[in-house]
XYZ file of C-alpha atoms in Angstrom:
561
model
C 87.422 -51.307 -183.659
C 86.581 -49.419 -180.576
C 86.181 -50.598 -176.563
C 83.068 -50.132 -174.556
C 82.331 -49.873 -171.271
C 83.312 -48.882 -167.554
C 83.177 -49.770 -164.554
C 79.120 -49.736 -163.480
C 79.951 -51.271 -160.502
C 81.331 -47.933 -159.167
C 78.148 -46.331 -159.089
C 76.300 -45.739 -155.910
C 73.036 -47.334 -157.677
C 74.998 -50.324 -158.903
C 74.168 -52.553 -155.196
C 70.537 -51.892 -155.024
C 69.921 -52.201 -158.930
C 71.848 -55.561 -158.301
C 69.504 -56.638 -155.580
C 66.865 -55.956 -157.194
C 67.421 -58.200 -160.427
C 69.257 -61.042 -158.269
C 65.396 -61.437 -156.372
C 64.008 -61.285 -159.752
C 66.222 -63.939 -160.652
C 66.136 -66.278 -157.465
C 62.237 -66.035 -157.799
C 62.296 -67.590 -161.335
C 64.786 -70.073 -160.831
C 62.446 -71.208 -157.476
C 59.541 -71.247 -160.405
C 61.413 -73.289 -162.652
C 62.490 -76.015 -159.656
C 58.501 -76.538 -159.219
C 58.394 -76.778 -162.638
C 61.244 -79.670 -162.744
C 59.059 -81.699 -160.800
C 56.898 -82.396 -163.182
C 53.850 -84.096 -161.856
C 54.986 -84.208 -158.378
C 56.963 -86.412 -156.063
C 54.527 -88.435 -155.421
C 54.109 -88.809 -159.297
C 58.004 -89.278 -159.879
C 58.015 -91.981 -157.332
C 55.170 -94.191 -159.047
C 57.330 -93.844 -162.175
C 60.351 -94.792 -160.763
C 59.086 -97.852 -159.196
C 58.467 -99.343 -162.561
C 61.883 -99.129 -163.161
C 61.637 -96.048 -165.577
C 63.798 -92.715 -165.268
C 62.198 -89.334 -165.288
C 62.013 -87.294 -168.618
C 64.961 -84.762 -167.570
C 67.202 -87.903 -166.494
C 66.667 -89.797 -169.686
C 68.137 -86.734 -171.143
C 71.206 -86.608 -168.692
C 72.214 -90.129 -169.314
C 71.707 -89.146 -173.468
C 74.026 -86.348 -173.291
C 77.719 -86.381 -173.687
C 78.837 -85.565 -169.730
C 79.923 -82.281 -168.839
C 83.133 -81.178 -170.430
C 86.331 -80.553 -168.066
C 86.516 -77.152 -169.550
C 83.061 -76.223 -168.055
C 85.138 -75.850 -164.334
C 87.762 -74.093 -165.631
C 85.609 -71.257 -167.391
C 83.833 -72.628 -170.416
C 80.222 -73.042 -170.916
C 78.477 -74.386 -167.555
C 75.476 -75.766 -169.680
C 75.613 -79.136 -171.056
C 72.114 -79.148 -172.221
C 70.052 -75.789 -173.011
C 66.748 -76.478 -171.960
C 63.780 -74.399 -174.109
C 60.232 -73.572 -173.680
C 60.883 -74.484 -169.955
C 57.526 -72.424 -169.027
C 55.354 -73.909 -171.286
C 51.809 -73.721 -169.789
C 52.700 -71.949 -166.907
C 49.729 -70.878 -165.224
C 47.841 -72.491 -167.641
C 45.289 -75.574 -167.704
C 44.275 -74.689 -163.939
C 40.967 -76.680 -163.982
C 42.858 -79.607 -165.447
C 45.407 -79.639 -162.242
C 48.065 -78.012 -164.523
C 50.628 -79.181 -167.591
C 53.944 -78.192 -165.708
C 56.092 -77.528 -169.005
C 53.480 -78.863 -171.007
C 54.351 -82.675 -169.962
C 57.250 -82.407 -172.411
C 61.036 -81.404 -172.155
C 63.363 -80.722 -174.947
C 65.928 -78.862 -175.992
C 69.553 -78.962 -177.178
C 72.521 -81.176 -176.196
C 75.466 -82.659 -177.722
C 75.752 -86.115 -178.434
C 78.784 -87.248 -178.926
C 80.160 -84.289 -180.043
C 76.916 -83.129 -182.016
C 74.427 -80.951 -181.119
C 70.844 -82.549 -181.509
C 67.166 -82.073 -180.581
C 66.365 -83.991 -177.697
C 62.729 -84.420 -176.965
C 61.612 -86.291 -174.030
C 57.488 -86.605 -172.673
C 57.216 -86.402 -169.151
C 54.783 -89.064 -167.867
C 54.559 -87.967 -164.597
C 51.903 -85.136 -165.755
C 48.882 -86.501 -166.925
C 50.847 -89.737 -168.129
C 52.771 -87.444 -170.988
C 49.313 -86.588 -172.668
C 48.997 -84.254 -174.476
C 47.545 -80.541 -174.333
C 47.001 -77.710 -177.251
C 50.290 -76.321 -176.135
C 52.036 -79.526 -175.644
C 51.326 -79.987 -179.586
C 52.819 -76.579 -180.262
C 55.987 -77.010 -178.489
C 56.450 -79.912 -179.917
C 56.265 -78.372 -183.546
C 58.522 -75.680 -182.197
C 61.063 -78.380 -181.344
C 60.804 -79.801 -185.007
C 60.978 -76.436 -186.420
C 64.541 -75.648 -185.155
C 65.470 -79.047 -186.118
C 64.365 -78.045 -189.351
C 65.549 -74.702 -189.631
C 68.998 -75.685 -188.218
C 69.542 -78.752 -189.727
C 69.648 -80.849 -186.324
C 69.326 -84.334 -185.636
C 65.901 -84.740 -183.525
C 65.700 -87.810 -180.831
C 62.449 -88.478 -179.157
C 62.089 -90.229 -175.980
C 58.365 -91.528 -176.270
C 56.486 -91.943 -172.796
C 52.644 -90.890 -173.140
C 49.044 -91.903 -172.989
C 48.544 -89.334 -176.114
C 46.153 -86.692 -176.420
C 44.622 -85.433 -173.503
C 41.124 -86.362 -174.943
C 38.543 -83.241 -172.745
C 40.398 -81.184 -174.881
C 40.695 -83.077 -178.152
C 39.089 -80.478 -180.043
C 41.477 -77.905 -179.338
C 44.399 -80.309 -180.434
C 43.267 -82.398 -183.503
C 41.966 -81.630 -186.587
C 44.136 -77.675 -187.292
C 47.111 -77.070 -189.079
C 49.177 -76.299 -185.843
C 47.359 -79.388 -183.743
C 48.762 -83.093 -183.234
C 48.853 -84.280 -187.276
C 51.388 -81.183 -187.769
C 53.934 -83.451 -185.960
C 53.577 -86.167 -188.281
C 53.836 -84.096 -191.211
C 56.817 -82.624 -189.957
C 58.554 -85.831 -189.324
C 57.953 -86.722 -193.499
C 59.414 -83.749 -194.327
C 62.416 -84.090 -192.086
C 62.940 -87.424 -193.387
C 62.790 -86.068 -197.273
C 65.169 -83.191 -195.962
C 67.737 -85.967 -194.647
C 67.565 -85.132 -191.193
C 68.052 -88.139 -189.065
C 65.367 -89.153 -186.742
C 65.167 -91.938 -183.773
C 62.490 -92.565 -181.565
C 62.926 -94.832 -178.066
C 59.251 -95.941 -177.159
C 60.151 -96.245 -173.279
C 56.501 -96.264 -172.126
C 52.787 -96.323 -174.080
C 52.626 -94.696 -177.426
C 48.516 -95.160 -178.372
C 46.622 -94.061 -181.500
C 47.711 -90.844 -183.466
C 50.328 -90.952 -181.459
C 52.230 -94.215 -182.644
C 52.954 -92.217 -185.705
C 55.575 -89.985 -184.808
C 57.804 -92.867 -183.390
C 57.079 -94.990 -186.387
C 57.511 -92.281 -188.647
C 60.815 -91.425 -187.890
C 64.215 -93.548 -189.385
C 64.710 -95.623 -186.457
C 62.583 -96.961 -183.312
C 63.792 -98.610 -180.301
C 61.132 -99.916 -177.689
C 62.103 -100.662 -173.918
C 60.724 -104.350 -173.512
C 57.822 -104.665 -170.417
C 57.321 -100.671 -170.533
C 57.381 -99.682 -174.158
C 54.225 -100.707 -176.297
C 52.846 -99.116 -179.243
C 49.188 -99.263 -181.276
C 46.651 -97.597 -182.761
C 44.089 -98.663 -180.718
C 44.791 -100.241 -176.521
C 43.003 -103.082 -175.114
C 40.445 -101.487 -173.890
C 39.257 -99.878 -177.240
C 39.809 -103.064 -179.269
C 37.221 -104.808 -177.232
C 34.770 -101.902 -177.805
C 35.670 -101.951 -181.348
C 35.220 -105.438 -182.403
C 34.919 -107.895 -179.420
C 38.516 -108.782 -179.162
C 39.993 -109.768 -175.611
C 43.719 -109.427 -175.560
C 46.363 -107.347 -173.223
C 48.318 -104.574 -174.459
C 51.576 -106.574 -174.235
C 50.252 -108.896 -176.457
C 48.578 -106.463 -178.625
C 51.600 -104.409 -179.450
C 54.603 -104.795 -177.139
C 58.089 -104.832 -177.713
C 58.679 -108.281 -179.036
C 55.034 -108.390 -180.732
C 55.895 -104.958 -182.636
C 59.926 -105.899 -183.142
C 59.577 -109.493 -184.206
C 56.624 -109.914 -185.589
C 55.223 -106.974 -186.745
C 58.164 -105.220 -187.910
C 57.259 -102.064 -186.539
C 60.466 -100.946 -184.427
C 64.136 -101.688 -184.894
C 65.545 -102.623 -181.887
C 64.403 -104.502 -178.514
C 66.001 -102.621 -174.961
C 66.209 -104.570 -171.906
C 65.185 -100.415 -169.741
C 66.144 -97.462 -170.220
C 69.644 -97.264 -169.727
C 70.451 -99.907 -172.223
C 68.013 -98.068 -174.627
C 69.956 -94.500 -174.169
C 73.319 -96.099 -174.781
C 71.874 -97.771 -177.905
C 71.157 -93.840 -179.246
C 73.896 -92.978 -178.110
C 75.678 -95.635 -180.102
C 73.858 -95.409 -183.088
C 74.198 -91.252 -183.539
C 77.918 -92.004 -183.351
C 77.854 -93.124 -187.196
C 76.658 -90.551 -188.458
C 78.547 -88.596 -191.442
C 79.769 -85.082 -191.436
C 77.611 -82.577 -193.055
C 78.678 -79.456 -194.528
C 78.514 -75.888 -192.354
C 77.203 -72.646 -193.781
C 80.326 -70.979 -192.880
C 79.935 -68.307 -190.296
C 83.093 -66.908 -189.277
C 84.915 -67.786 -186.164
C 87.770 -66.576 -184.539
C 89.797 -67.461 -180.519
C 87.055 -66.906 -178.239
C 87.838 -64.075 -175.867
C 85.956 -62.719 -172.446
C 84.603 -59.524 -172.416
C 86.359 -56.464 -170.108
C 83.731 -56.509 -167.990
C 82.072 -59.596 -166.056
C 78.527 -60.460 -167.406
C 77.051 -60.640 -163.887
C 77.257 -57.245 -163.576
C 74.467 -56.826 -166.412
C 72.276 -57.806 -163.237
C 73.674 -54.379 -161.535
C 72.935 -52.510 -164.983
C 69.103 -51.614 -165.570
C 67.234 -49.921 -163.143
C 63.984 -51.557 -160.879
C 61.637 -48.910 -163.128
C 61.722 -50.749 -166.726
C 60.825 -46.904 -168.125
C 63.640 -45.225 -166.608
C 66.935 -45.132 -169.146
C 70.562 -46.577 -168.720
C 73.093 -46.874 -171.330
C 72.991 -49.962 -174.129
C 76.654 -49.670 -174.164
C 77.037 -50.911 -171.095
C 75.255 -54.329 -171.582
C 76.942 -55.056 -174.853
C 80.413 -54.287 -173.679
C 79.115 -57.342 -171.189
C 78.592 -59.541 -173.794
C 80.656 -58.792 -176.347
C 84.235 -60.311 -177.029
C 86.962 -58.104 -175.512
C 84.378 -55.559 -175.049
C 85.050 -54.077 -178.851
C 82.887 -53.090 -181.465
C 82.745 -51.755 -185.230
C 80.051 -49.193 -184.626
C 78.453 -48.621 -188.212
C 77.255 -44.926 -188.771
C 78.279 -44.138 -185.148
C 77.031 -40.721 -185.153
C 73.594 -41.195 -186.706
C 70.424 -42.619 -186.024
C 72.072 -42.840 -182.261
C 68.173 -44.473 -180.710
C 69.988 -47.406 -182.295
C 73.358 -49.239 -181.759
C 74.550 -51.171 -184.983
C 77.937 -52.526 -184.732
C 79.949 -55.448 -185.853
C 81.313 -57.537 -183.101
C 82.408 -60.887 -182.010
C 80.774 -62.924 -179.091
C 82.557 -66.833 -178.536
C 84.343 -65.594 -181.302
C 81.554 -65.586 -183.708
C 81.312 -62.669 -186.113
C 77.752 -60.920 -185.148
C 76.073 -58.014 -186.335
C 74.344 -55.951 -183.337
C 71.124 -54.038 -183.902
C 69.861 -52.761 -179.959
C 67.791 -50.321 -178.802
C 69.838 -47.412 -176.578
C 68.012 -46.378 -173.997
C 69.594 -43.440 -173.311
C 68.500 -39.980 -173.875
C 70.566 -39.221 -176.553
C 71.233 -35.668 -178.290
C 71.367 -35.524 -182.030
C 74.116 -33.106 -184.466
C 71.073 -30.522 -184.561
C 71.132 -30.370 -180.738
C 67.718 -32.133 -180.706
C 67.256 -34.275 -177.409
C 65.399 -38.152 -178.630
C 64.295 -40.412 -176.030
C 65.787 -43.588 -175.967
C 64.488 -46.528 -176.774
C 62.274 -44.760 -179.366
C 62.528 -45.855 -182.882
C 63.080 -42.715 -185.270
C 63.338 -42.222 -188.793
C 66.882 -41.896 -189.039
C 67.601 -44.867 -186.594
C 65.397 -46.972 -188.882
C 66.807 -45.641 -192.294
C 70.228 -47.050 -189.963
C 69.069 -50.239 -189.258
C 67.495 -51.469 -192.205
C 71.155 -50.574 -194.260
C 72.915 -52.115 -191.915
C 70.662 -55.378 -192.293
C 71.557 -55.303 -195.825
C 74.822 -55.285 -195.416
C 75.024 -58.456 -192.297
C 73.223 -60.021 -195.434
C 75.533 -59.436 -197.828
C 78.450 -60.607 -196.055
C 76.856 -63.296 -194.115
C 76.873 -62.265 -190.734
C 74.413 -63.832 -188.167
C 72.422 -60.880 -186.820
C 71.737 -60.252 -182.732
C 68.766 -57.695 -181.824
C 69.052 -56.547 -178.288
C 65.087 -55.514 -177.804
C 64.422 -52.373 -174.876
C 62.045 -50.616 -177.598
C 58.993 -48.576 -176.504
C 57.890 -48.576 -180.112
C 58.318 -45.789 -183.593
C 58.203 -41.670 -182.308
C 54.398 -40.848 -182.963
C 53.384 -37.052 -183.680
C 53.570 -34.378 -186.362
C 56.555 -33.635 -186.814
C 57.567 -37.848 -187.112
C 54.963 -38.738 -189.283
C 55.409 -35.438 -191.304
C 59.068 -36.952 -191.855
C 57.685 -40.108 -193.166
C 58.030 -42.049 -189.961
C 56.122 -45.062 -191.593
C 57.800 -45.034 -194.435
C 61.027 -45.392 -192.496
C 59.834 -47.945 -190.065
C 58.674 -49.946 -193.018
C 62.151 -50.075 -194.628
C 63.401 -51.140 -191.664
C 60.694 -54.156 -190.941
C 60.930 -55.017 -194.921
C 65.025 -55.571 -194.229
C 64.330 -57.579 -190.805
C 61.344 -60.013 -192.521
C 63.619 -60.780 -195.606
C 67.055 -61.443 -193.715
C 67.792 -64.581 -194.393
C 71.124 -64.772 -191.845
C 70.155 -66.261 -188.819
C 68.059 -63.647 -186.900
C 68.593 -64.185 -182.707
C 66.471 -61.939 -180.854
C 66.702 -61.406 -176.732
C 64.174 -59.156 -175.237
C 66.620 -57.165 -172.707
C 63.570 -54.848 -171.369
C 60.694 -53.683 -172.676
C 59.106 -54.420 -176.000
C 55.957 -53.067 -177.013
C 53.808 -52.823 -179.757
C 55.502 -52.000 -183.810
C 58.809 -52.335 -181.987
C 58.659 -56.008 -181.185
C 58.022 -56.508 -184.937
C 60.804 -54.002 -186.301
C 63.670 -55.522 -183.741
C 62.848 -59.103 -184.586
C 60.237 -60.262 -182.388
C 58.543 -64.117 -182.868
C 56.552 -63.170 -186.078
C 59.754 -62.502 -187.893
C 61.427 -65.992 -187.473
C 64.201 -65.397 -185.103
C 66.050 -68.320 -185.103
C 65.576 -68.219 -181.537
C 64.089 -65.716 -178.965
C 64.907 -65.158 -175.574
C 64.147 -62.770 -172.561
C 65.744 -61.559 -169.286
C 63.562 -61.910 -166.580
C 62.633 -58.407 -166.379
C 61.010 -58.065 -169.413
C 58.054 -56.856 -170.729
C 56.161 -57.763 -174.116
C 52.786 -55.699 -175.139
C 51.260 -53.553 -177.671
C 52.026 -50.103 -175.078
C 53.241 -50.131 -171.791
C 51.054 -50.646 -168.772
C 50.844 -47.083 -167.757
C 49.567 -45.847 -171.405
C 47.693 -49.235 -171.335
C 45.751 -48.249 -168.331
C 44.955 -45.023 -168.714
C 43.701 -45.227 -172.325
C 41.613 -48.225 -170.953
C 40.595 -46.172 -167.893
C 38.933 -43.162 -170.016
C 36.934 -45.830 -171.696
C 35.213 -47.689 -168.618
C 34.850 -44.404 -167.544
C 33.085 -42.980 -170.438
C 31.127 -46.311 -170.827
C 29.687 -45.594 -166.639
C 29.106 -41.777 -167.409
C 27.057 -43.216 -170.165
C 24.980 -45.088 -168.026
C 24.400 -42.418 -165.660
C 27.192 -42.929 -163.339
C 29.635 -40.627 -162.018
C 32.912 -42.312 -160.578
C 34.465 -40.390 -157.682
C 37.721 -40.085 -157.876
C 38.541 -43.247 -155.478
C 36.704 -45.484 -157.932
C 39.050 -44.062 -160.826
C 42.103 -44.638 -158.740
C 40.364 -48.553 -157.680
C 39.551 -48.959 -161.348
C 43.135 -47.680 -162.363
C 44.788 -50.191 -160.221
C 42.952 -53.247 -161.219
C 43.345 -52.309 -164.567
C 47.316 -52.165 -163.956
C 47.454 -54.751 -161.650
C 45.832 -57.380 -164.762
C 47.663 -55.902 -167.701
C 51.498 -56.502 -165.726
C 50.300 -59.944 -165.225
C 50.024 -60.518 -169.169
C 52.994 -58.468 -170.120
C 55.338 -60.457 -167.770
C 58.070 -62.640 -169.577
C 56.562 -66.004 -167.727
C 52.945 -64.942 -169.117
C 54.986 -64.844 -172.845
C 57.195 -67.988 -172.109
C 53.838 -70.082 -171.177
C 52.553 -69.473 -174.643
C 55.910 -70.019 -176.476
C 56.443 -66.200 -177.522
C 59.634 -66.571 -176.376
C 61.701 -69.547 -176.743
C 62.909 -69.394 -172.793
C 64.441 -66.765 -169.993
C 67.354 -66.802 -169.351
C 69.865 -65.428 -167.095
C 71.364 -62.661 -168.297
C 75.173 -63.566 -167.267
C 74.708 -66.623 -169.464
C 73.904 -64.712 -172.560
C 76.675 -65.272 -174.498
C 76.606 -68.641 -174.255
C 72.958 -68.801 -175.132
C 74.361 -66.420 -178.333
C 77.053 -68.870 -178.933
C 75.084 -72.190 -178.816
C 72.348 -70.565 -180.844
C 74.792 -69.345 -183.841
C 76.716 -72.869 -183.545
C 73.244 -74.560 -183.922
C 72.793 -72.217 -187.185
C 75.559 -72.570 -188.285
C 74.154 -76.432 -189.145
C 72.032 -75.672 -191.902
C 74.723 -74.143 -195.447
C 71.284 -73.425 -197.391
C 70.915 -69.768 -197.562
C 68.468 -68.317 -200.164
C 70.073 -65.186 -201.675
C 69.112 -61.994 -199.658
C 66.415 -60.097 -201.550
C 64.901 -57.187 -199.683
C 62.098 -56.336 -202.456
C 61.422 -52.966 -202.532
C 62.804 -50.396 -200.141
C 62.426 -46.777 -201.091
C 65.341 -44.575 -200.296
């Protein structure tokens, strides 16, 4: 066991690094306050007046209140909000899908951490959009995966029909959901739905589908087909209240389980009836006292420089997040382009695998750029996977990776056949994987430190991220020579001005899709988050794994040595 770390805060660049990331932090959080407002005020004060509470307060009033211990230093978050950015930017000509007209994410409920998933009918009356349908699968998938009790708070008009064909009939569109909610049911994980507003067609089988439905009486009403469609259909005159409200569907249909006078009386009826529910076993990760690092975790924000290609040191930002700033660096001298260490965070046993971005000089006096992948630091990582496996170990990748060394001499050393040991060991993990994106990640690297395609149990980013196959600079220029070569080959010569134009468009267009919101809007990552609350995103993510005790033996198939 070794400490890590010193005082950053010392050094003359410390102050304007810290400026820097604090405005790249105040203008996301002023993103995500546009984004809480869901349709609008105007929006939120039409809903109100029918008595109804907003998405995000329906989840308040379902969560257990704010422990005491939050003010006197434990964890500020009562509810960990993900895929906050859903759709950002997206769905322009539609008037936008702030969040995707859904919020979920994980709270405790009376005592217990579940999957809360509320619609938000203040955008487009909760329908919902292609993306909608995927973060709502995601939201069932860590329910899933973890073993997590999922509650859905039903309020929406269902699919958002101009753009049915983009949500219905594939095997990541709307029926997914209902699938999903069979197999949770066969898995025994408890699901209750609250219908507190419409709940049409396709969509009346998610609430129905699940263990238990409660409907809110005057607001709640569920059907396959509303009034207006049943008199296309086949002549029939009738209301929707009458057609399939709460007493029609409770007390003479059958449908749903319990009758709610509004909302409030509805949440406190969840509330009640997830308070009966039986223990179930935990996989066992190991826990110990929970102790604070050396170093306070806001000063990560003071730690990487305002140029994302310019290096700092990896030790640094673990010894920030990191129990008593102390690791059990594994093969310490080798493979140094890569950290692996042993380590406690909350006082859960980890296993760290991060990129160091530091130049670093090898025992042969050779000087490797960090942040690089090499053959050795892959040969490193993958063993060191093996062995988090074998003594079941939750693994954290801390991402800042430029991608594998390219060139003679690397792929004369068999830099493929090194990078593939290493992505072999990350694919068949089967500890929970939690990946956060601490820089850049680009191209084979994203894949080889855990990125989405390798089922991270969850995947964050800081906001100063970026996520592409190269960097925009390489991007650029390689895209550059070709619009060039495509004008000389119609007979034009670009002066130099019109390469330099060209150049910055170019730029200007690829840092707009590498950006972390550009990511977060299409549910690469799961959210960003602020970096001085990243060990208690680590913490809440390995207690959430720590649900589910089925772990299929490790088996890394064949890795040549």
């Amino acid at each position: 066991m070794k400490k890590i770390g010193t005082s950053i805060n010392q050094n003359p660049s410390f102050n304007k690094r810290e400026d820097y990331y604090k405005e790249l932090l105040r203008k996301l959080n002023a993103e995500r306050d546009k984004i809480k407002l869901g349709g609008g005020q105007k929006a939120i004060e039409r809903h109100k007046s029918k008595g109804k509470l907003t998405a995000r307060e329906r989840i308040n009033k379902l969560i257990d209140p704010v422990s005491p211990s939050a003010s006197q230093g434990g964890n500020p978050k009562d509810f960990f909000e993900i895929n906050s950015f859903a759709a950002y930017g997206m769905y322009q000509e539609q008037g936008g899908a702030p969040s995707a007209g859904t919020v979920y994410g994980i709270g405790k409920i009376n005592g217990r951490n579940h999957i809360i998933v509320a619609n938000d009918a203040t955008v487009k009356a909760g329908a919902w959009f292609p993306i909608t349908a995927k973060k709502n699968l995601r939201a069932q998938e860590i329910a899933m995966e973890n073993r997590l009790p999922i509650i859905y708070l039903v309020d929406s008009a269902g699919v958002f029909l101009p753009m049915q064909d983009e949500i219905f009939p594939d095997k990541e569109h709307f029926g997914r959901i209902f699938r999903n909610n069979a197999i949770m049911s066969s898995m025994g994980i408890p699901q209750i739905a609250a219908i507190m507003g419409p709940c049409v067609a396709g969509g009346a089988y998610l609430p129905i589908m699940s263990d238990e439905a409660l409907i809110v009486e005057g607001e709640g009403s569920v059907f396959l087909a509303g009034a207006h469609l049943v008199k296309a259909a086949i002549g029939e005159v009738i209301d929707n209240e009458s057609l399939g409200g709460a007493k029609v569907q409770s007390n003479i249909s059958g449908v749903t389980d319990y009758i709610m006078k509004n909302d409030e009386e509805c949440l406190a009826q969840i509330r009640s009836l997830t308070e009966k529910f039986g223990e179930q076993p935990k996989a066992g990760f190991n826990r110990t006292e929970s102790k604070p690092p050396l170093y306070s975790p806001k000063e990560i924000y003071g730690l990487f420089p305002e140029d994302s290609a310019k290096p700092y040191d990896t030790y640094e930002l673990i010894a920030r997040i990191v129990d008593n700033s102390e690791i059990d660096e594994y093969k310490a001298g080798y493979g140094k382009t890569l950290i692996t260490a042993y380590a406690r965070i909350d006082g859960w046993a980890v296993g760290i695998v991060a990129n160091q971005r530091n130049i670093v000089k090898t025992e042969t006096g050779e000087m490797q750029v960090g942040g690089v992948i090499y053959s050795d630091s892959a040969d490193k990582a993958a063993r060191f996977i093996m062995n988090c496996n074998q003594k079941k170990i939750p693994l954290l990748f801390l991402q800042d990776v430029t991608g594998f060394m390219v060139g003679s001499r690397a792929e004369h050393g068999g830099i493929i056949k090194d990078g593939a040991k290493m992505v072999n060991a990350v694919a068949n993990s089967v500890v929970p994987k939690i990946t956060i994106i601490v820089g850049n990640s680009y191209g084979a690297g994203n894949y080889a430190m855990c990125g989405k395609a390798y089922d991270p149990r969850f995947i964050f980013a800081y906001p100063n991220a970026k996520i592409s196959v190269m960097g925009s600079s390489q991007a650029a220029s390689v895209l550059l020579d070709i619009k060039i070569k495509q004008a000389e080959k119609s007979g034009e010569q670009p002066t130099e001005k019109d390469k330099k134009k060209l150049l910055d468009e170019i730029t200007k267009a690829y840092d707009e899709k590498n950006s972390p919101l550009y990511a977060a809007a299409r549910l690469w990552i799961d959210e960003i988050i602020d970096p001085s609350l990243t060990r208690e995103y680590i913490s809440m993510a390995i207690e959430v794994a720590n649900n589910n005790p089925e772990m299929p033996r490790f088996n890394p198939g064949i890795i040549q040595t």
